[in-house]
PDB file of C-alpha atoms in Angstrom:
ATOM      1  CA  UNK A 494     -16.476  -8.181  -0.482  1.00 83.00           C
ATOM      2  CA  UNK A 495     -16.200  -8.735  -4.227  1.00 89.00           C
ATOM      3  CA  UNK A 496     -13.160 -10.999  -3.431  1.00 91.00           C
ATOM      4  CA  UNK A 497     -10.106 -11.749  -1.951  1.00 92.00           C
ATOM      5  CA  UNK A 498      -6.591 -12.142  -3.319  1.00 93.00           C
ATOM      6  CA  UNK A 499      -2.739 -11.022  -2.928  1.00 93.00           C
ATOM      7  CA  UNK A 500      -1.167  -7.353  -3.727  1.00 92.00           C
ATOM      8  CA  UNK A 501       1.039  -7.076  -6.514  1.00 90.00           C
ATOM      9  CA  UNK A 502       3.013  -4.644  -8.070  1.00 88.00           C
ATOM     10  CA  UNK A 503       6.155  -4.486 -10.366  1.00 85.00           C
ATOM     11  CA  UNK A 504       9.026  -5.285  -8.534  1.00 82.00           C
ATOM     12  CA  UNK A 505      11.499  -2.071  -7.645  1.00 79.00           C
ATOM     13  CA  UNK A 506      14.350  -4.451  -9.010  1.00 79.00           C
ATOM     14  CA  UNK A 507      13.266  -3.036 -12.546  1.00 80.00           C
ATOM     15  CA  UNK A 508      12.282   0.213 -14.238  1.00 79.00           C
ATOM     16  CA  UNK A 509       9.787  -1.006 -16.357  1.00 78.00           C
ATOM     17  CA  UNK A 510       6.068  -1.906 -15.288  1.00 79.00           C
ATOM     18  CA  UNK A 511       3.200  -0.483 -13.512  1.00 82.00           C
ATOM     19  CA  UNK A 512       3.726   2.272 -10.972  1.00 85.00           C
ATOM     20  CA  UNK A 513       0.044   0.647  -9.287  1.00 89.00           C
ATOM     21  CA  UNK A 514      -0.206  -1.386  -6.398  1.00 91.00           C
ATOM     22  CA  UNK A 515      -2.521  -4.433  -7.861  1.00 91.00           C
ATOM     23  CA  UNK A 516      -5.437  -6.397  -6.043  1.00 93.00           C
ATOM     24  CA  UNK A 517      -4.990 -10.352  -7.973  1.00 90.00           C
ATOM     25  CA  UNK A 518      -7.407 -12.673  -7.344  1.00 91.00           C
ATOM     26  CA  UNK A 519      -6.559 -15.935  -5.736  1.00 90.00           C
ATOM     27  CA  UNK A 520      -8.730 -17.361  -8.358  1.00 87.00           C
ATOM     28  CA  UNK A 521      -7.671 -16.619 -11.726  1.00 81.00           C
ATOM     29  CA  UNK A 522      -9.410 -17.217 -15.011  1.00 80.00           C
ATOM     30  CA  UNK A 523      -8.513 -16.338 -18.750  1.00 74.00           C
ATOM     31  CA  UNK A 524      -5.121 -16.092 -18.588  1.00 67.00           C
ATOM     32  CA  UNK A 525      -3.016 -16.782 -21.927  1.00 68.00           C
ATOM     33  CA  UNK A 526      -0.899 -19.453 -22.695  1.00 67.00           C
ATOM     34  CA  UNK A 527       1.159 -17.695 -24.910  1.00 72.00           C
ATOM     35  CA  UNK A 528       4.402 -16.344 -23.545  1.00 70.00           C
ATOM     36  CA  UNK A 529       6.047 -12.954 -24.649  1.00 70.00           C
ATOM     37  CA  UNK A 530       9.522 -12.081 -24.696  1.00 70.00           C
ATOM     38  CA  UNK A 531       9.479  -8.129 -23.474  1.00 69.00           C
ATOM     39  CA  UNK A 532       6.967  -7.695 -20.955  1.00 74.00           C
ATOM     40  CA  UNK A 533       6.476  -6.358 -17.656  1.00 79.00           C
ATOM     41  CA  UNK A 534       6.964  -7.853 -14.146  1.00 82.00           C
ATOM     42  CA  UNK A 535       4.324  -8.309 -11.233  1.00 84.00           C
ATOM     43  CA  UNK A 536       5.260  -9.627  -7.536  1.00 86.00           C
ATOM     44  CA  UNK A 537       3.447  -9.566  -4.409  1.00 87.00           C
ATOM     45  CA  UNK A 538       4.300  -7.180  -2.254  1.00 90.00           C
ATOM     46  CA  UNK A 539       6.809  -7.376   1.244  1.00 88.00           C
ATOM     47  CA  UNK A 540       5.566  -5.581   3.898  1.00 87.00           C
ATOM     48  CA  UNK A 541       9.188  -3.841   5.063  1.00 84.00           C
ATOM     49  CA  UNK A 542       8.147  -1.853   8.164  1.00 75.00           C
ATOM     50  CA  UNK A 543       5.492  -2.529  10.987  1.00 69.00           C
ATOM     51  CA  UNK A 544       5.078  -0.577  13.777  1.00 64.00           C
ATOM     52  CA  UNK A 545       3.427  -2.945  15.751  1.00 63.00           C
ATOM     53  CA  UNK A 546       3.463  -6.026  17.433  1.00 58.00           C
ATOM     54  CA  UNK A 547       2.025  -7.809  14.427  1.00 62.00           C
ATOM     55  CA  UNK A 548       5.553  -8.044  13.067  1.00 68.00           C
ATOM     56  CA  UNK A 549       4.579  -8.688   9.281  1.00 79.00           C
ATOM     57  CA  UNK A 550       7.666  -7.297   7.715  1.00 80.00           C
ATOM     58  CA  UNK A 551       9.100 -10.011   5.133  1.00 82.00           C
ATOM     59  CA  UNK A 552       5.467 -11.653   4.790  1.00 85.00           C
ATOM     60  CA  UNK A 553       3.436 -10.835   1.688  1.00 88.00           C
ATOM     61  CA  UNK A 554       0.155  -8.544   1.563  1.00 91.00           C
ATOM     62  CA  UNK A 555      -3.291  -9.955   1.158  1.00 93.00           C
ATOM     63  CA  UNK A 556      -6.128  -7.353  -0.503  1.00 94.00           C
ATOM     64  CA  UNK A 557      -9.466  -7.193  -0.835  1.00 93.00           C
ATOM     65  CA  UNK A 558     -11.906  -5.615  -3.625  1.00 91.00           C
ATOM     66  CA  UNK A 559     -14.632  -4.361  -1.845  1.00 89.00           C
ATOM     67  CA  UNK A 560     -18.250  -3.301  -2.739  1.00 87.00           C
ATOM     68  CA  UNK A 561     -20.924  -1.640  -0.431  1.00 87.00           C
ATOM     69  CA  UNK A 562     -24.035  -1.602  -2.482  1.00 88.00           C
ATOM     70  CA  UNK A 563     -25.954   1.359  -0.441  1.00 91.00           C
ATOM     71  CA  UNK A 564     -22.970   3.524  -0.951  1.00 91.00           C
ATOM     72  CA  UNK A 565     -21.927   5.196  -4.358  1.00 92.00           C
ATOM     73  CA  UNK A 566     -19.055   7.024  -3.254  1.00 94.00           C
ATOM     74  CA  UNK A 567     -15.254   5.944  -2.177  1.00 94.00           C
ATOM     75  CA  UNK A 568     -11.940   8.034  -1.636  1.00 94.00           C
ATOM     76  CA  UNK A 569      -9.335   7.717   0.759  1.00 95.00           C
ATOM     77  CA  UNK A 570      -8.724  10.216   3.387  1.00 94.00           C
ATOM     78  CA  UNK A 571      -4.745  10.901   3.679  1.00 92.00           C
ATOM     79  CA  UNK A 572      -3.302  12.251   7.061  1.00 90.00           C
ATOM     80  CA  UNK A 573      -6.143  11.483   8.838  1.00 93.00           C
ATOM     81  CA  UNK A 574      -7.702   8.539  10.484  1.00 94.00           C
ATOM     82  CA  UNK A 575     -11.051   9.491  10.533  1.00 95.00           C
ATOM     83  CA  UNK A 576     -13.492  10.287   7.943  1.00 95.00           C
ATOM     84  CA  UNK A 577     -15.712  13.861   7.167  1.00 95.00           C
ATOM     85  CA  UNK A 578     -18.932  13.993   9.120  1.00 96.00           C
ATOM     86  CA  UNK A 579     -21.586  12.089   7.003  1.00 96.00           C
ATOM     87  CA  UNK A 580     -19.228   9.678   5.577  1.00 96.00           C
ATOM     88  CA  UNK A 581     -18.743   5.847   6.690  1.00 96.00           C
ATOM     89  CA  UNK A 582     -14.874   4.696   7.686  1.00 97.00           C
ATOM     90  CA  UNK A 583     -14.702   1.022   6.271  1.00 95.00           C
ATOM     91  CA  UNK A 584     -11.266   0.868   7.979  1.00 95.00           C
ATOM     92  CA  UNK A 585      -8.396   2.791   8.938  1.00 95.00           C
ATOM     93  CA  UNK A 586      -4.262   2.201   8.669  1.00 93.00           C
ATOM     94  CA  UNK A 587      -1.573   4.279   6.965  1.00 92.00           C
ATOM     95  CA  UNK A 588      -0.463   5.120   3.716  1.00 91.00           C
ATOM     96  CA  UNK A 589       2.367   3.348   2.309  1.00 91.00           C
ATOM     97  CA  UNK A 590       4.413   2.766  -0.591  1.00 87.00           C
ATOM     98  CA  UNK A 591       7.900   2.146  -2.174  1.00 82.00           C
ATOM     99  CA  UNK A 592      10.955   3.719  -0.529  1.00 80.00           C
ATOM    100  CA  UNK A 593      12.720   6.864  -1.766  1.00 76.00           C
ATOM    101  CA  UNK A 594      15.467   4.626  -3.095  1.00 74.00           C
ATOM    102  CA  UNK A 595      13.154   2.289  -5.522  1.00 73.00           C
ATOM    103  CA  UNK A 596      10.495   4.221  -8.298  1.00 73.00           C
ATOM    104  CA  UNK A 597       7.756   5.525  -7.751  1.00 74.00           C
ATOM    105  CA  UNK A 598       4.412   3.907  -7.239  1.00 79.00           C
ATOM    106  CA  UNK A 599       0.994   4.711  -6.114  1.00 85.00           C
ATOM    107  CA  UNK A 600       0.126   5.170  -2.761  1.00 90.00           C
ATOM    108  CA  UNK A 601      -2.240   2.296  -0.845  1.00 92.00           C
ATOM    109  CA  UNK A 602      -4.122   2.659   2.411  1.00 94.00           C
ATOM    110  CA  UNK A 603      -3.026  -0.229   4.657  1.00 93.00           C
ATOM    111  CA  UNK A 604      -5.087  -1.497   6.926  1.00 93.00           C
ATOM    112  CA  UNK A 605      -4.061  -0.699  10.849  1.00 91.00           C
ATOM    113  CA  UNK A 606      -4.584  -4.668  11.548  1.00 89.00           C
ATOM    114  CA  UNK A 607      -2.656  -6.055   8.787  1.00 88.00           C
ATOM    115  CA  UNK A 608      -2.644  -9.641   7.389  1.00 90.00           C
ATOM    116  CA  UNK A 609      -0.333 -11.866   5.735  1.00 89.00           C
ATOM    117  CA  UNK A 610      -0.075 -14.365   3.297  1.00 89.00           C
ATOM    118  CA  UNK A 611       0.343 -17.685   4.511  1.00 87.00           C
ATOM    119  CA  UNK A 612       3.852 -19.056   3.941  1.00 81.00           C
ATOM    120  CA  UNK A 613       5.167 -15.837   2.753  1.00 78.00           C
ATOM    121  CA  UNK A 614       7.499 -14.990   5.565  1.00 71.00           C
ATOM    122  CA  UNK A 615      10.797 -15.075   3.101  1.00 63.00           C
ATOM    123  CA  UNK A 616      11.706 -11.103   3.902  1.00 63.00           C
ATOM    124  CA  UNK A 617      13.036 -11.897   0.101  1.00 62.00           C
ATOM    125  CA  UNK A 618      13.340  -7.680  -0.634  1.00 61.00           C
ATOM    126  CA  UNK A 619      13.572  -8.873  -4.537  1.00 67.00           C
ATOM    127  CA  UNK A 620       9.577  -8.099  -5.359  1.00 74.00           C
ATOM    128  CA  UNK A 621       7.546  -4.851  -4.799  1.00 82.00           C
ATOM    129  CA  UNK A 622       7.657  -3.354  -1.080  1.00 83.00           C
ATOM    130  CA  UNK A 623       5.443  -1.522   1.025  1.00 88.00           C
ATOM    131  CA  UNK A 624       6.879   1.151   3.114  1.00 86.00           C
ATOM    132  CA  UNK A 625       5.769   4.036   5.555  1.00 88.00           C
ATOM    133  CA  UNK A 626       5.306   7.653   3.735  1.00 86.00           C
ATOM    134  CA  UNK A 627       6.351  10.493   6.067  1.00 83.00           C
ATOM    135  CA  UNK A 628       6.349  14.057   5.322  1.00 75.00           C
ATOM    136  CA  UNK A 629       9.914  15.451   5.168  1.00 73.00           C
ATOM    137  CA  UNK A 630       9.997  19.304   6.097  1.00 70.00           C
ATOM    138  CA  UNK A 631      11.963  21.640   4.947  1.00 65.00           C
ATOM    139  CA  UNK A 632      15.633  21.260   5.250  1.00 58.00           C
ATOM    140  CA  UNK A 633      16.984  23.337   2.770  1.00 51.00           C
ATOM    141  CA  UNK A 634      15.490  25.962  -0.024  1.00 51.00           C
ATOM    142  CA  UNK A 635      12.524  23.299  -0.202  1.00 52.00           C
ATOM    143  CA  UNK A 636       8.871  25.058  -0.816  1.00 52.00           C
ATOM    144  CA  UNK A 637       6.755  22.633   1.593  1.00 55.00           C
ATOM    145  CA  UNK A 638       6.388  23.801   4.861  1.00 60.00           C
ATOM    146  CA  UNK A 639       5.407  21.545   7.650  1.00 68.00           C
ATOM    147  CA  UNK A 640       2.666  23.504   9.319  1.00 70.00           C
ATOM    148  CA  UNK A 641       0.790  21.474  11.299  1.00 74.00           C
ATOM    149  CA  UNK A 642       2.592  17.820  10.303  1.00 74.00           C
ATOM    150  CA  UNK A 643       5.766  17.126  12.053  1.00 77.00           C
ATOM    151  CA  UNK A 644       8.903  15.753   9.917  1.00 76.00           C
ATOM    152  CA  UNK A 645       9.253  12.000   9.296  1.00 78.00           C
ATOM    153  CA  UNK A 646       6.094  11.115  11.138  1.00 83.00           C
ATOM    154  CA  UNK A 647       4.211   8.400   9.549  1.00 86.00           C
ATOM    155  CA  UNK A 648       0.829   9.072   7.762  1.00 87.00           C
ATOM    156  CA  UNK A 649      -2.451   7.608   8.993  1.00 92.00           C
ATOM    157  CA  UNK A 650      -4.897   7.016   6.419  1.00 94.00           C
ATOM    158  CA  UNK A 651      -8.982   6.066   6.323  1.00 95.00           C
ATOM    159  CA  UNK A 652     -11.214   4.476   3.539  1.00 95.00           C
ATOM    160  CA  UNK A 653     -14.005   6.712   3.426  1.00 95.00           C
ATOM    161  CA  UNK A 654     -17.489   5.855   2.169  1.00 95.00           C
ATOM    162  CA  UNK A 655     -21.221   7.748   1.672  1.00 94.00           C
TER     163      UNK A 655
END
């Protein structure tokens, strides 16, 4: 592991900022002392839903940046909890992003055994959020047919290395 940190993103209540989820280190260095007036904000990412008994709703999401020196390639396998033959699974979980009523964000694969940043059980719903992503089957003249996917089922994911 390169470092531990806290997941951060631009708050959903603003239109600007980043559309990505970031992993900010617990020990920042080199921040400027200059304060700007026109900025984008980053705030902690809160779990907004969870399907297990861990009940992480309202807690902030930690993160880690990993490095596997013996493996040069990495990808996130969407809608599958396993990796292709010849690849190693680092972890598996669920595909998460903002909900459909907020701004669009990148997707992240959140471990199926979630952790929380200690002391963050506020459920403030003011920062960035993490909701499960599901496939929505056609209900009108949609072009996407569900095929093997079931309507509103939570998508799994796996982080694979080789």
